[in-house]
Short mmCIF file of C-alpha atoms in Angstrom, two decimals:
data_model
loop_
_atom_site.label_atom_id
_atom_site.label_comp_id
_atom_site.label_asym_id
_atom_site.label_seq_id
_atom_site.Cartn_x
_atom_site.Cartn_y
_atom_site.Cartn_z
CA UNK A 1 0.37 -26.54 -2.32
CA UNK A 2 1.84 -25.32 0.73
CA UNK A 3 0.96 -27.38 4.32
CA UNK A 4 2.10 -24.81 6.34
CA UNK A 5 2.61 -20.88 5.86
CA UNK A 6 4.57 -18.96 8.53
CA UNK A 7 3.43 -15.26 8.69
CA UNK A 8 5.76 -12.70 9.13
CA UNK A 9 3.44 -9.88 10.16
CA UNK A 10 0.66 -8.81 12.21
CA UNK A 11 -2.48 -7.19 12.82
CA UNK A 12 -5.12 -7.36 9.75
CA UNK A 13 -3.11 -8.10 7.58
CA UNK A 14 -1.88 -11.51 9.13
CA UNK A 15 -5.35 -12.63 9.90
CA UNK A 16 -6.26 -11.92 6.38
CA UNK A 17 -3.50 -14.10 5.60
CA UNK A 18 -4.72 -16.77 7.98
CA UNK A 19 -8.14 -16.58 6.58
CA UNK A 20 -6.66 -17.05 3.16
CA UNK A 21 -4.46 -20.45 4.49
CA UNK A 22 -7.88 -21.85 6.44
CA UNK A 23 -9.51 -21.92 3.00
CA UNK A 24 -6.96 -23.32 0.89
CA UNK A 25 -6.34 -26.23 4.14
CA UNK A 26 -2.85 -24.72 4.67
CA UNK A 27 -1.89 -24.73 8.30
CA UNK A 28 -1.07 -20.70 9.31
CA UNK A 29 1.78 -20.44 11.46
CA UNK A 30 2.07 -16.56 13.46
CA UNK A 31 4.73 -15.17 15.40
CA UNK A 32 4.01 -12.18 18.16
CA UNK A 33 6.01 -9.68 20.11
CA UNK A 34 5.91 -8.91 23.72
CA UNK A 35 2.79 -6.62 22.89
CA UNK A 36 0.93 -9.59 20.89
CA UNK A 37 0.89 -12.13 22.76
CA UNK A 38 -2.99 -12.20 23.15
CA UNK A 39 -3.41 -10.47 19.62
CA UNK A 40 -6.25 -11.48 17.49
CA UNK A 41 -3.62 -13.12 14.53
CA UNK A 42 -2.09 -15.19 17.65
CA UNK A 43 -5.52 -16.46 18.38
CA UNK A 44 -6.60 -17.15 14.54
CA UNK A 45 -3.78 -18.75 13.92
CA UNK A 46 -2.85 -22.66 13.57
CA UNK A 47 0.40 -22.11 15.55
CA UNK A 48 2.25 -18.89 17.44
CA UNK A 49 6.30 -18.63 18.26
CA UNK A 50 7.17 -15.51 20.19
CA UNK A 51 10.01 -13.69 18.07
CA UNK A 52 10.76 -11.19 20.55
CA UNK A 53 10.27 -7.21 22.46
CA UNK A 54 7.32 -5.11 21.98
CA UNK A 55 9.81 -2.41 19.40
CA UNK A 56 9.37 -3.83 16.15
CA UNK A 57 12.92 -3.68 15.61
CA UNK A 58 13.27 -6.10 18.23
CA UNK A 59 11.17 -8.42 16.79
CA UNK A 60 9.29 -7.90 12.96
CA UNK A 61 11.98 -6.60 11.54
CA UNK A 62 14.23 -9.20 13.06
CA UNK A 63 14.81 -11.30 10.10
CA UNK A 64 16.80 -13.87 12.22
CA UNK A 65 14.05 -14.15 14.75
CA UNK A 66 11.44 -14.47 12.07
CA UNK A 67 13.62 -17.48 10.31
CA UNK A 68 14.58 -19.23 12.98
CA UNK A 69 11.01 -19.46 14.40
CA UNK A 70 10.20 -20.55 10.44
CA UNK A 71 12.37 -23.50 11.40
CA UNK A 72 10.92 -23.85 14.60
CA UNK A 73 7.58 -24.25 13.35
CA UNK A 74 8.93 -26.80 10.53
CA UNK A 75 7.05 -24.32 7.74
CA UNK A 76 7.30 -24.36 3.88
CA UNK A 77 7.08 -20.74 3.05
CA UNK A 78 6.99 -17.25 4.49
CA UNK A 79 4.74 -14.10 3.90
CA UNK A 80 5.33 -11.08 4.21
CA UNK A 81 2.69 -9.52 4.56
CA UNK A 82 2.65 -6.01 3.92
CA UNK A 83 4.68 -2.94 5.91
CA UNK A 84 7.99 -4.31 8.27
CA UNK A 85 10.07 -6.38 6.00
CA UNK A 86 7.67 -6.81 3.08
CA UNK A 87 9.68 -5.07 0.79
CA UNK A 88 12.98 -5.58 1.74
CA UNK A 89 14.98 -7.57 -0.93
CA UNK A 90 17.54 -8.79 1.88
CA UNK A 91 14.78 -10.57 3.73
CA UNK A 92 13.42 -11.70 -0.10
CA UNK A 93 16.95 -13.37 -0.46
CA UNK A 94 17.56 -14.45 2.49
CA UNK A 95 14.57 -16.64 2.45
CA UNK A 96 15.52 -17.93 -1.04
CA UNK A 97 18.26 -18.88 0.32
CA UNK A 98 16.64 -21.10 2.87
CA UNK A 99 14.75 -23.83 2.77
CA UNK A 100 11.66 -21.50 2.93
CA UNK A 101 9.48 -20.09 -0.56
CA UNK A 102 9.51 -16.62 -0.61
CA UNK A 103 5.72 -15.57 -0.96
CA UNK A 104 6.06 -12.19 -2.84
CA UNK A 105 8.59 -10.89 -6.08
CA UNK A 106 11.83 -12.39 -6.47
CA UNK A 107 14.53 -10.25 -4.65
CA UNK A 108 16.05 -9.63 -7.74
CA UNK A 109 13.19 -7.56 -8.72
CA UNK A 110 12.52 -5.81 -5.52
CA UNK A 111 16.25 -4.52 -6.35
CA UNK A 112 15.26 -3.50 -9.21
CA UNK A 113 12.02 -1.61 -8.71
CA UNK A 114 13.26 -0.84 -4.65
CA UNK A 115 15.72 1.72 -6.57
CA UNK A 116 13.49 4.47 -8.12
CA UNK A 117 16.23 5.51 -10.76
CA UNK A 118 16.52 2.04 -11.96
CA UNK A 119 13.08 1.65 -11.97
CA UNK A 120 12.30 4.50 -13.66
CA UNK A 121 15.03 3.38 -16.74
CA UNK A 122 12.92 -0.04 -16.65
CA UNK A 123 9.58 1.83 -17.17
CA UNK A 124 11.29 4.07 -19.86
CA UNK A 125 12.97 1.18 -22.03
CA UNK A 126 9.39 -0.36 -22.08
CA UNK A 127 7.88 2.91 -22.93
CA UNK A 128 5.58 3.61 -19.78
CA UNK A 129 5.59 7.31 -18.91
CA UNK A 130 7.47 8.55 -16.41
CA UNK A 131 7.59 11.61 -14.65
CA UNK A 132 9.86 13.90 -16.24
CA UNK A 133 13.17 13.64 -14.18
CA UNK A 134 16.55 12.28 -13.94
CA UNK A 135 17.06 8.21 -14.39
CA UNK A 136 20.58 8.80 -12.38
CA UNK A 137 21.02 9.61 -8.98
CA UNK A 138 22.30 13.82 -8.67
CA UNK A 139 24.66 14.65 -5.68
CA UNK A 140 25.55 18.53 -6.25
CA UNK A 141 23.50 21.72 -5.89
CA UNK A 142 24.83 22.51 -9.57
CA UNK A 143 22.69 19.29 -10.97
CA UNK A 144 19.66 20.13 -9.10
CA UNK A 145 20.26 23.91 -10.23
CA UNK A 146 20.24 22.76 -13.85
CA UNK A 147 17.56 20.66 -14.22
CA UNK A 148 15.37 23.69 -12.31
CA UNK A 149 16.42 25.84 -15.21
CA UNK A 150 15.25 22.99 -18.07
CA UNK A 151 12.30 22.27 -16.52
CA UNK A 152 10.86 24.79 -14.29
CA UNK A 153 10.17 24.64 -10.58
CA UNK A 154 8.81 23.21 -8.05
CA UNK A 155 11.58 20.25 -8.28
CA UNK A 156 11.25 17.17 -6.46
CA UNK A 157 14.43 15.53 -4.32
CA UNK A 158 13.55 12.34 -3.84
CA UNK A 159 15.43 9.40 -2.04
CA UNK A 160 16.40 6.95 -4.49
CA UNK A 161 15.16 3.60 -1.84
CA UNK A 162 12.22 6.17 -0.45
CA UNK A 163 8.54 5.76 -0.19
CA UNK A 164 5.53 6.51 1.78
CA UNK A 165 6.57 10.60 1.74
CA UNK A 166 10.30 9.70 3.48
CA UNK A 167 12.88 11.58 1.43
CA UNK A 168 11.13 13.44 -0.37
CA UNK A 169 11.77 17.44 -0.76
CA UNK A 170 10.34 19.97 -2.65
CA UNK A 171 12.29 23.02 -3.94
CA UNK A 172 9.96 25.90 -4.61
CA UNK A 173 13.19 27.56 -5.96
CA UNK A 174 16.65 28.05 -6.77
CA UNK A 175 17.53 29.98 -2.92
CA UNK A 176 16.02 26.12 -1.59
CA UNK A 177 18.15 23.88 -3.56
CA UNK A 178 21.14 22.99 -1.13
CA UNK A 179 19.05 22.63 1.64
CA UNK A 180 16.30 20.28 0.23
CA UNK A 181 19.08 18.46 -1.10
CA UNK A 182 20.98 17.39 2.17
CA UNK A 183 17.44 16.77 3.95
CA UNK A 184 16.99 14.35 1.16
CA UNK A 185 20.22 13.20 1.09
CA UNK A 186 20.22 12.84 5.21
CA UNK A 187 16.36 10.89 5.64
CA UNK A 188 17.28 8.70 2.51
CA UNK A 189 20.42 7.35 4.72
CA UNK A 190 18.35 7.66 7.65
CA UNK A 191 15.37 5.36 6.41
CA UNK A 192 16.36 3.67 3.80
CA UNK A 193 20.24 3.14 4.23
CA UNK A 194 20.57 4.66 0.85
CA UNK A 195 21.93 8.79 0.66
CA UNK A 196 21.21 8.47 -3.35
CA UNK A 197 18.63 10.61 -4.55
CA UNK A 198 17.28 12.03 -7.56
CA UNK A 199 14.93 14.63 -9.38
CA UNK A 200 11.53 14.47 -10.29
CA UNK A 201 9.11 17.59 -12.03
CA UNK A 202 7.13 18.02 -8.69
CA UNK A 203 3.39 17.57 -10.16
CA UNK A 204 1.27 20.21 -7.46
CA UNK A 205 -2.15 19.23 -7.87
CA UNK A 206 -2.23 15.09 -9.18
CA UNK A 207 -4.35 12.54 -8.75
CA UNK A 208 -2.85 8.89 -7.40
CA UNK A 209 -3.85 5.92 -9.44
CA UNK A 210 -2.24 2.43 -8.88
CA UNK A 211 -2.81 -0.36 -11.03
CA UNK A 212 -3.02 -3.67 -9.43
CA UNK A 213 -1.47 -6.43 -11.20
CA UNK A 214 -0.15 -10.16 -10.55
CA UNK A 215 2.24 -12.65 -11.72
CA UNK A 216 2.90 -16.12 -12.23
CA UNK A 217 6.28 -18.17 -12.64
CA UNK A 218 5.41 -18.92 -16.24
CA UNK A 219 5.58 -15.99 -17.52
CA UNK A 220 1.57 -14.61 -16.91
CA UNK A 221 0.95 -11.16 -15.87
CA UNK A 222 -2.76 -9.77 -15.34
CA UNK A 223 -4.24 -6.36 -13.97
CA UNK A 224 -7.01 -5.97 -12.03
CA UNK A 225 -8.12 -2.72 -12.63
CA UNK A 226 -7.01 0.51 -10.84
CA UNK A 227 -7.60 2.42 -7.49
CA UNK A 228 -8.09 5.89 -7.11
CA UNK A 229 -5.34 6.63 -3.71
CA UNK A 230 -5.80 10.46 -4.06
CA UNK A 231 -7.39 10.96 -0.49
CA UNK A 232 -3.87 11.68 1.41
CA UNK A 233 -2.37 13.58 4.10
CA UNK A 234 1.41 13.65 4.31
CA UNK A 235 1.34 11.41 1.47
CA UNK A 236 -0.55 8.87 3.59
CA UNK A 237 -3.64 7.44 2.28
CA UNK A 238 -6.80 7.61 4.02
CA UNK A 239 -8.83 6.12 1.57
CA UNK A 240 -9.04 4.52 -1.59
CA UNK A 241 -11.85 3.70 -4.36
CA UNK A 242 -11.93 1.97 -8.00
CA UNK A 243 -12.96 2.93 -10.21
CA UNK A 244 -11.30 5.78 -10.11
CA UNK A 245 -13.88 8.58 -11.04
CA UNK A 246 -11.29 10.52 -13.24
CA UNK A 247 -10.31 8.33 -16.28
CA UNK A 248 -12.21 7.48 -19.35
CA UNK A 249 -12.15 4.16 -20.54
CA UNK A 250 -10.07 4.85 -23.45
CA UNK A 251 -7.17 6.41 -20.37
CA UNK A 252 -8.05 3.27 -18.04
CA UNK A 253 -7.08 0.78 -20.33
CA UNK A 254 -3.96 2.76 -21.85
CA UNK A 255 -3.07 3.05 -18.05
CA UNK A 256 -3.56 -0.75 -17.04
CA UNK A 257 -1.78 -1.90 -19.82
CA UNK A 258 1.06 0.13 -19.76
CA UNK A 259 1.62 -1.45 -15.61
CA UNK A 260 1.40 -4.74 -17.65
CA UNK A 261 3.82 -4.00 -20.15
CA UNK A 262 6.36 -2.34 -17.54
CA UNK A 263 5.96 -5.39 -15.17
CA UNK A 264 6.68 -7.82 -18.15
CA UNK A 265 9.66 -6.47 -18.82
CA UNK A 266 10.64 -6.96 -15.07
CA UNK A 267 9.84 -11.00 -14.75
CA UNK A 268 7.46 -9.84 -12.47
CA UNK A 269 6.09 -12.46 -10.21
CA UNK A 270 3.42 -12.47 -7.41
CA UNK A 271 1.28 -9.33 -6.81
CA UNK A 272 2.01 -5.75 -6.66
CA UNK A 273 1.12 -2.56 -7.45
CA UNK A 274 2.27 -0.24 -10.25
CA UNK A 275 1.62 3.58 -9.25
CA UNK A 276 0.76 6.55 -11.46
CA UNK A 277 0.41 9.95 -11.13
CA UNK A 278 -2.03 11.72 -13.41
CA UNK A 279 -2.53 15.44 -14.32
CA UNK A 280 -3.99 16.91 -16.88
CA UNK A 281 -5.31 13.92 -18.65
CA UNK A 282 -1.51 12.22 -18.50
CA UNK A 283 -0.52 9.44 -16.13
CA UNK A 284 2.63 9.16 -15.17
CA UNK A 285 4.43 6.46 -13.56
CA UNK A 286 6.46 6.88 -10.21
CA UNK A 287 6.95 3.64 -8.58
CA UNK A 288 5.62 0.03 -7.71
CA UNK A 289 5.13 -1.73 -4.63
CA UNK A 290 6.48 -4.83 -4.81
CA UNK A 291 3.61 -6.17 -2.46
CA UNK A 292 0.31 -6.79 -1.51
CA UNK A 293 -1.08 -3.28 -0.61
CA UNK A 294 -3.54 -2.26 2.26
CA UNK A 295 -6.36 -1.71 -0.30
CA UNK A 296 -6.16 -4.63 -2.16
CA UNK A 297 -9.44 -5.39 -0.68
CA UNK A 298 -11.10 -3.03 -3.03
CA UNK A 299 -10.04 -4.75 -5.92
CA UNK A 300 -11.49 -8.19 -4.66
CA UNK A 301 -14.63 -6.72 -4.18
CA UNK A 302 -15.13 -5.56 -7.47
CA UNK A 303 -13.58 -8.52 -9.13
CA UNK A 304 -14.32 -11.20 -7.18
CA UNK A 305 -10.58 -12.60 -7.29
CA UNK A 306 -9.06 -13.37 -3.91
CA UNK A 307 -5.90 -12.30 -4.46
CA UNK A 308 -4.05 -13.16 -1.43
CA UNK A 309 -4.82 -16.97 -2.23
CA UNK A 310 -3.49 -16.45 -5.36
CA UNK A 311 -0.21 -15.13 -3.88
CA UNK A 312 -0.11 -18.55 -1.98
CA UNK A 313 -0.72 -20.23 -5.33
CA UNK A 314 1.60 -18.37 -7.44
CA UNK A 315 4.24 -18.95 -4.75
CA UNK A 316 3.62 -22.39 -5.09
CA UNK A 317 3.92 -23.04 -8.70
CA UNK A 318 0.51 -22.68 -9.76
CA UNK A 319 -0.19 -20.66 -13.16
CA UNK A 320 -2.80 -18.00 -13.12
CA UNK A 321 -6.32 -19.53 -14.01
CA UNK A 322 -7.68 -16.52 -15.84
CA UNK A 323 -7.37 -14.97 -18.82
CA UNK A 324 -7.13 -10.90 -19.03
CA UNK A 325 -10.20 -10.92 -20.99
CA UNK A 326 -11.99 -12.49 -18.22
CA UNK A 327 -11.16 -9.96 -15.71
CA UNK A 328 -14.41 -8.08 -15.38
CA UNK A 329 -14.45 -5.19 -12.67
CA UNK A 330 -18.40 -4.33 -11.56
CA UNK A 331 -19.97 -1.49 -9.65
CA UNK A 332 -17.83 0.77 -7.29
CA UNK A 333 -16.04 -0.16 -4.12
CA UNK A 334 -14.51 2.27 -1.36
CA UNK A 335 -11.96 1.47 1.65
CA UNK A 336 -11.94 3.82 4.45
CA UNK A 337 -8.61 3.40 6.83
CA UNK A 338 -9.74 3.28 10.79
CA UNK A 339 -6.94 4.05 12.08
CA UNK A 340 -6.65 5.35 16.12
CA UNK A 341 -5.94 8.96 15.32
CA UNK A 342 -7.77 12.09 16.48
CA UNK A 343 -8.54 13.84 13.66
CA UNK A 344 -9.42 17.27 15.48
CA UNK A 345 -5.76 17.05 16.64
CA UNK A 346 -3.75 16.73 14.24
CA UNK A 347 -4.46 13.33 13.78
CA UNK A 348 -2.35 12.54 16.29
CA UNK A 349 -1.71 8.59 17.01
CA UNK A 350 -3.84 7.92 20.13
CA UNK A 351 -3.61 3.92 21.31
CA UNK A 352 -5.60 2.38 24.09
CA UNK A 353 -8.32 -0.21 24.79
CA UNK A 354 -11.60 -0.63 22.44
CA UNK A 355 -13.83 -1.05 24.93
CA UNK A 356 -16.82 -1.05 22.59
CA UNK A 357 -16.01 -2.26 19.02
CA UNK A 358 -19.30 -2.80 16.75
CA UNK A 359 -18.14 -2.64 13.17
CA UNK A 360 -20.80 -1.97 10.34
CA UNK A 361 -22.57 -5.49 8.98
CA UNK A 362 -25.20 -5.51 6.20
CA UNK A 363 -25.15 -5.91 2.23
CA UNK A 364 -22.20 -4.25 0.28
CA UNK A 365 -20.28 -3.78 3.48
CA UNK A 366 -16.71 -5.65 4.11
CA UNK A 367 -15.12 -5.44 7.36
CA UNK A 368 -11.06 -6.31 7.57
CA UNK A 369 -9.29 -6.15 10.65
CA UNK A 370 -6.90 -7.32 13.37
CA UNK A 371 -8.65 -7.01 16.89
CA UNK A 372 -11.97 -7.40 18.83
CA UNK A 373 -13.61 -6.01 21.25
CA UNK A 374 -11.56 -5.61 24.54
CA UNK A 375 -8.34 -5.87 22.52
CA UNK A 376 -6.11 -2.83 23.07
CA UNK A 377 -4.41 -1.13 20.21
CA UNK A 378 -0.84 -0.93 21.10
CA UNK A 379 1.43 2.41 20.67
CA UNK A 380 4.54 0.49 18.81
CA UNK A 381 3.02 0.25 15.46
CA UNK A 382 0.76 1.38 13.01
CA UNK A 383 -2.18 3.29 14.46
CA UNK A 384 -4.29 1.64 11.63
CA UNK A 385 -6.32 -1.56 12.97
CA UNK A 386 -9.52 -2.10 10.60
CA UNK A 387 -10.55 -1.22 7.03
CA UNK A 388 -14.13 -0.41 6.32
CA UNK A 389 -14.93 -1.78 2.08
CA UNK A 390 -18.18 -0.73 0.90
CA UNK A 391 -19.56 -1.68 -2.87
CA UNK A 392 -22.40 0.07 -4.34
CA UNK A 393 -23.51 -0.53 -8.18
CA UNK A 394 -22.19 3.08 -8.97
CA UNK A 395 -20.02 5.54 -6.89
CA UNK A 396 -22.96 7.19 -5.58
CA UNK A 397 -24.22 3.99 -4.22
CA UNK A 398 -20.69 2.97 -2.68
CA UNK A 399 -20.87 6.70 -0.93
CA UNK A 400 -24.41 6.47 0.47
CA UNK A 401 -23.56 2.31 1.37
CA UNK A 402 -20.49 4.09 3.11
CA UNK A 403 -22.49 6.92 4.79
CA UNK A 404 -24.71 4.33 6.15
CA UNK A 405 -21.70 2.20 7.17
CA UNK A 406 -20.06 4.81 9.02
CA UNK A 407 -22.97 5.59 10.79
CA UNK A 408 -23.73 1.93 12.35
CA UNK A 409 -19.75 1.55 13.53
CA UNK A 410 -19.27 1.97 17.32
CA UNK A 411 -15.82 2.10 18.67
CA UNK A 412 -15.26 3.27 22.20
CA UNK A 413 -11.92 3.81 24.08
CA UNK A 414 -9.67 5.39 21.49
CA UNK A 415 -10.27 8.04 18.88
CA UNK A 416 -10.67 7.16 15.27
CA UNK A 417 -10.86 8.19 11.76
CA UNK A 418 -14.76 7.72 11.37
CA UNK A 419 -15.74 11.15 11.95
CA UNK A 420 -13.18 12.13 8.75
CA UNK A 421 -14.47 9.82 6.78
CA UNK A 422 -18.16 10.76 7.83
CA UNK A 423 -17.03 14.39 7.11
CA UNK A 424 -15.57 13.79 3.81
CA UNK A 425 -18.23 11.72 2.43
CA UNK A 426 -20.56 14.97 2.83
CA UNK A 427 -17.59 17.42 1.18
CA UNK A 428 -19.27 19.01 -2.17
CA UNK A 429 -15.46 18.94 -3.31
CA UNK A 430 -15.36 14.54 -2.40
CA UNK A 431 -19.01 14.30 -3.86
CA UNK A 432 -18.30 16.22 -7.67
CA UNK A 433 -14.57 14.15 -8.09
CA UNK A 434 -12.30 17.53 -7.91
CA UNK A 435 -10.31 16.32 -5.21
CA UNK A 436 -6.12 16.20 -5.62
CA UNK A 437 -3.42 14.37 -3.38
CA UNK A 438 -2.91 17.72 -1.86
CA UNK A 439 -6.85 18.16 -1.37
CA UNK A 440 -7.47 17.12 2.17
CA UNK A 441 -4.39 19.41 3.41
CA UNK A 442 -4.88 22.40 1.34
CA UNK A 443 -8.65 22.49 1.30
CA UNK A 444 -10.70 20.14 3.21
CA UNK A 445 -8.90 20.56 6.51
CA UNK A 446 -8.00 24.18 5.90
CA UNK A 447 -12.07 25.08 6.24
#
């Protein structure tokens, strides 16, 4: 095992990584930027080396920064984390190449499944379903033009290195095409440093259902279940819960095993998610992410597998201790996102100081986050700064166990995302499962 893990993140995540290190006696190295220097991760931590300015930039996405202080602090491996350079297959190799392990999927693979064209011909050869689409990038009007006539519209445009809603543009029709297709074309070079893009049916009213799964280095690959991600706005979740409400058994394990299956055939190592869309009682595949996602959390607390310690193990050689029969998902579980928005506007990024912060405590409740009271939430980065887990035997116990939750968390000095969580937990559309990925925007909010 590891003696000491540089972190190349911050905020929850990297204490939850720290936590993870304390346990397994692996010394947690963290680095900061100008705006963390007193930042709950910094104080958790075994060790701290400054990497550089409050833009991230300028500092977590400074991949020389990040390995030099690696050297600095004389560390055996690196994580990622999640978000910043967690997916980025440069940063991947470029550790490889050091004297550092790489704590996530090879880079190799992250190429592979970092392209959504090639990753959809992976899926295909190992007969997952996939979205119906193109498995090549398109470049003219005239290709776009011709799959609208084979398969209908609304057409999707979608950057080929996108995610997370960037470069992606819908074309209600033919009079849209050219238009939607430089956007695309123009944010995929803008975000992703990538101008490819290709064409998806756009699927109006979906649910989102990820698989999570994980890997060994001899040749082991498990799920864990699924989470329900449908609760979005902008294609940003707000909250995620497993089981997801909308499969039968028969579809959850057809589902599960078909991430499995795809990930096999992609020498996938370390954990990640594979994500679905499903419509109609058919799932279809779109993507994976090639990480440890926000909401993992929900899928320890119905399993009762730590699965960032097994990232660390993984990473270091260890084969995965359980067998997929063993696996045994119970009861419900539901993560709320606080993030410092302001719901009633927009839900428009507001930072500042917590001045008060009493999360919820109590049975079934798990509380995941990156500050304390006092702490200020700083305007560079992601406005999100705790998750609220509840578990409940059933989903209506998770719900009321999240009602109650809600209820006992104080937070003072910035606006949050409690009172749309409070709010949606009362919706009759929430409460009798008929919500969509498009439900918050097109309904819930639009009340």
């Amino acid at each position: 095992m590891f003696e000491r893990v540089l972190i190349a993140n911050r905020d929850e995540i990297a204490v939850r990584i720290i936590q993870a290190c304390t346990e397994l006696g692996i010394e947690a190295v963290a680095v900061y930027s100008d705006a963390d220097e007193d930042a709950k991760h910094v104080r958790l931590a075994d060790d701290a080396y400054h990497i550089g300015s409050s833009k991230a930039k300028e500092s977590y996405l400074d991949q020389d920064a990040l390995l030099e202080a690696a050297r600095a602090a004389d560390a055996d491996a690196i994580h990622p984390g999640y978000g910043f350079l967690a997916e980025s297959e440069s940063f991947a190799a470029n550790v490889e190449n050091s004297a550092f392990e790489w704590i996530g999927p090879p880079s190799d693979v992250m190429a592979n499944f970092g392209e959504k064209t090639k990753a959809r011909q992976i899926m295909e050869a190992a007969d997952v379903p996939i979205v119906p689409g193109t498995t090549e990038p398109v470049s003219s009007p005239a290709e776009v033009e011709a799959f609208g006539e084979e398969h209908g519209y609304p057409i999707a445009i979608k950057a080929d290195g996108g995610g997370g809603g960037r470069g992606l543009k819908i074309a209600t029709d033919s009079s849209e095409i050219e238009s939607k297709l430089q956007e695309a074309i123009r944010e995929g070079e803008a975000y992703f440093d990538n101008p490819s893009v290709y064409l998806e049916r756009f699927l109006e009213d979906p649910r989102h259902i990820e698989v999570q799964i994980i890997g060994d280095k001899h040749g082991n690959i498990r799920h864990l279940g699924e989470r329900d991600c449908s609760i979005q706005r902008r294609q940003q979740k707000l909250l995620e819960e497993s089981p997801s409400p909308v499969l039968d058994e028969d579809t959850r394990e057809e589902l599960c095993e078909a991430a499995c299956r795809g990930a096999a055939s992609a020498d996938y190592v370390n954990a990640g998610t594979v994500e679905f869309l499903y419509e109609n009682g058919e799932f279809y595949f779109i993507e994976v992410n090639a990480r440890i996602q926000v909401e993992h959390t929900v899928t320890e607390q119905l399993t009762g597998i730590d699965l960032v310690k097994w990232q660390l193990r993984v990473a270091a050689g260890e084969e995965l201790s359980f067998p997929q029969d063993e696996i045994d998902p119970r009861g419900a579980a539901i993560e709320f996102r606080i993030n410092a928005e302001d719901p009633d506007n927009d839900f428009i990024p507001l930072p500042g100081t917590l001045s008060t912060y009493r999360p919820a405590r109590g049975i079934g409740v798990r509380v995941d986050d990156g500050v304390d009271e006092g702490d200020s939430i700083a305007p560079f980065y992601d406005s999100m700064f705790a998750k609220l887990v509840v578990t409940g035997q059933d989903r209506a116990e998770a719900i009321a166990r999240g009602k109650r939750a809600l209820e006992e968390t104080t937070i003072e000095g910035v606006p949050t995302t409690v009172p749309f969580h409070e709010m949606l937990l009362e919706d009759e559309g929430f409460l009798a499962n008929e919500h969509t990925t498009t439900y918050v925007e097109k309904d819930l909010l639009a009340e």
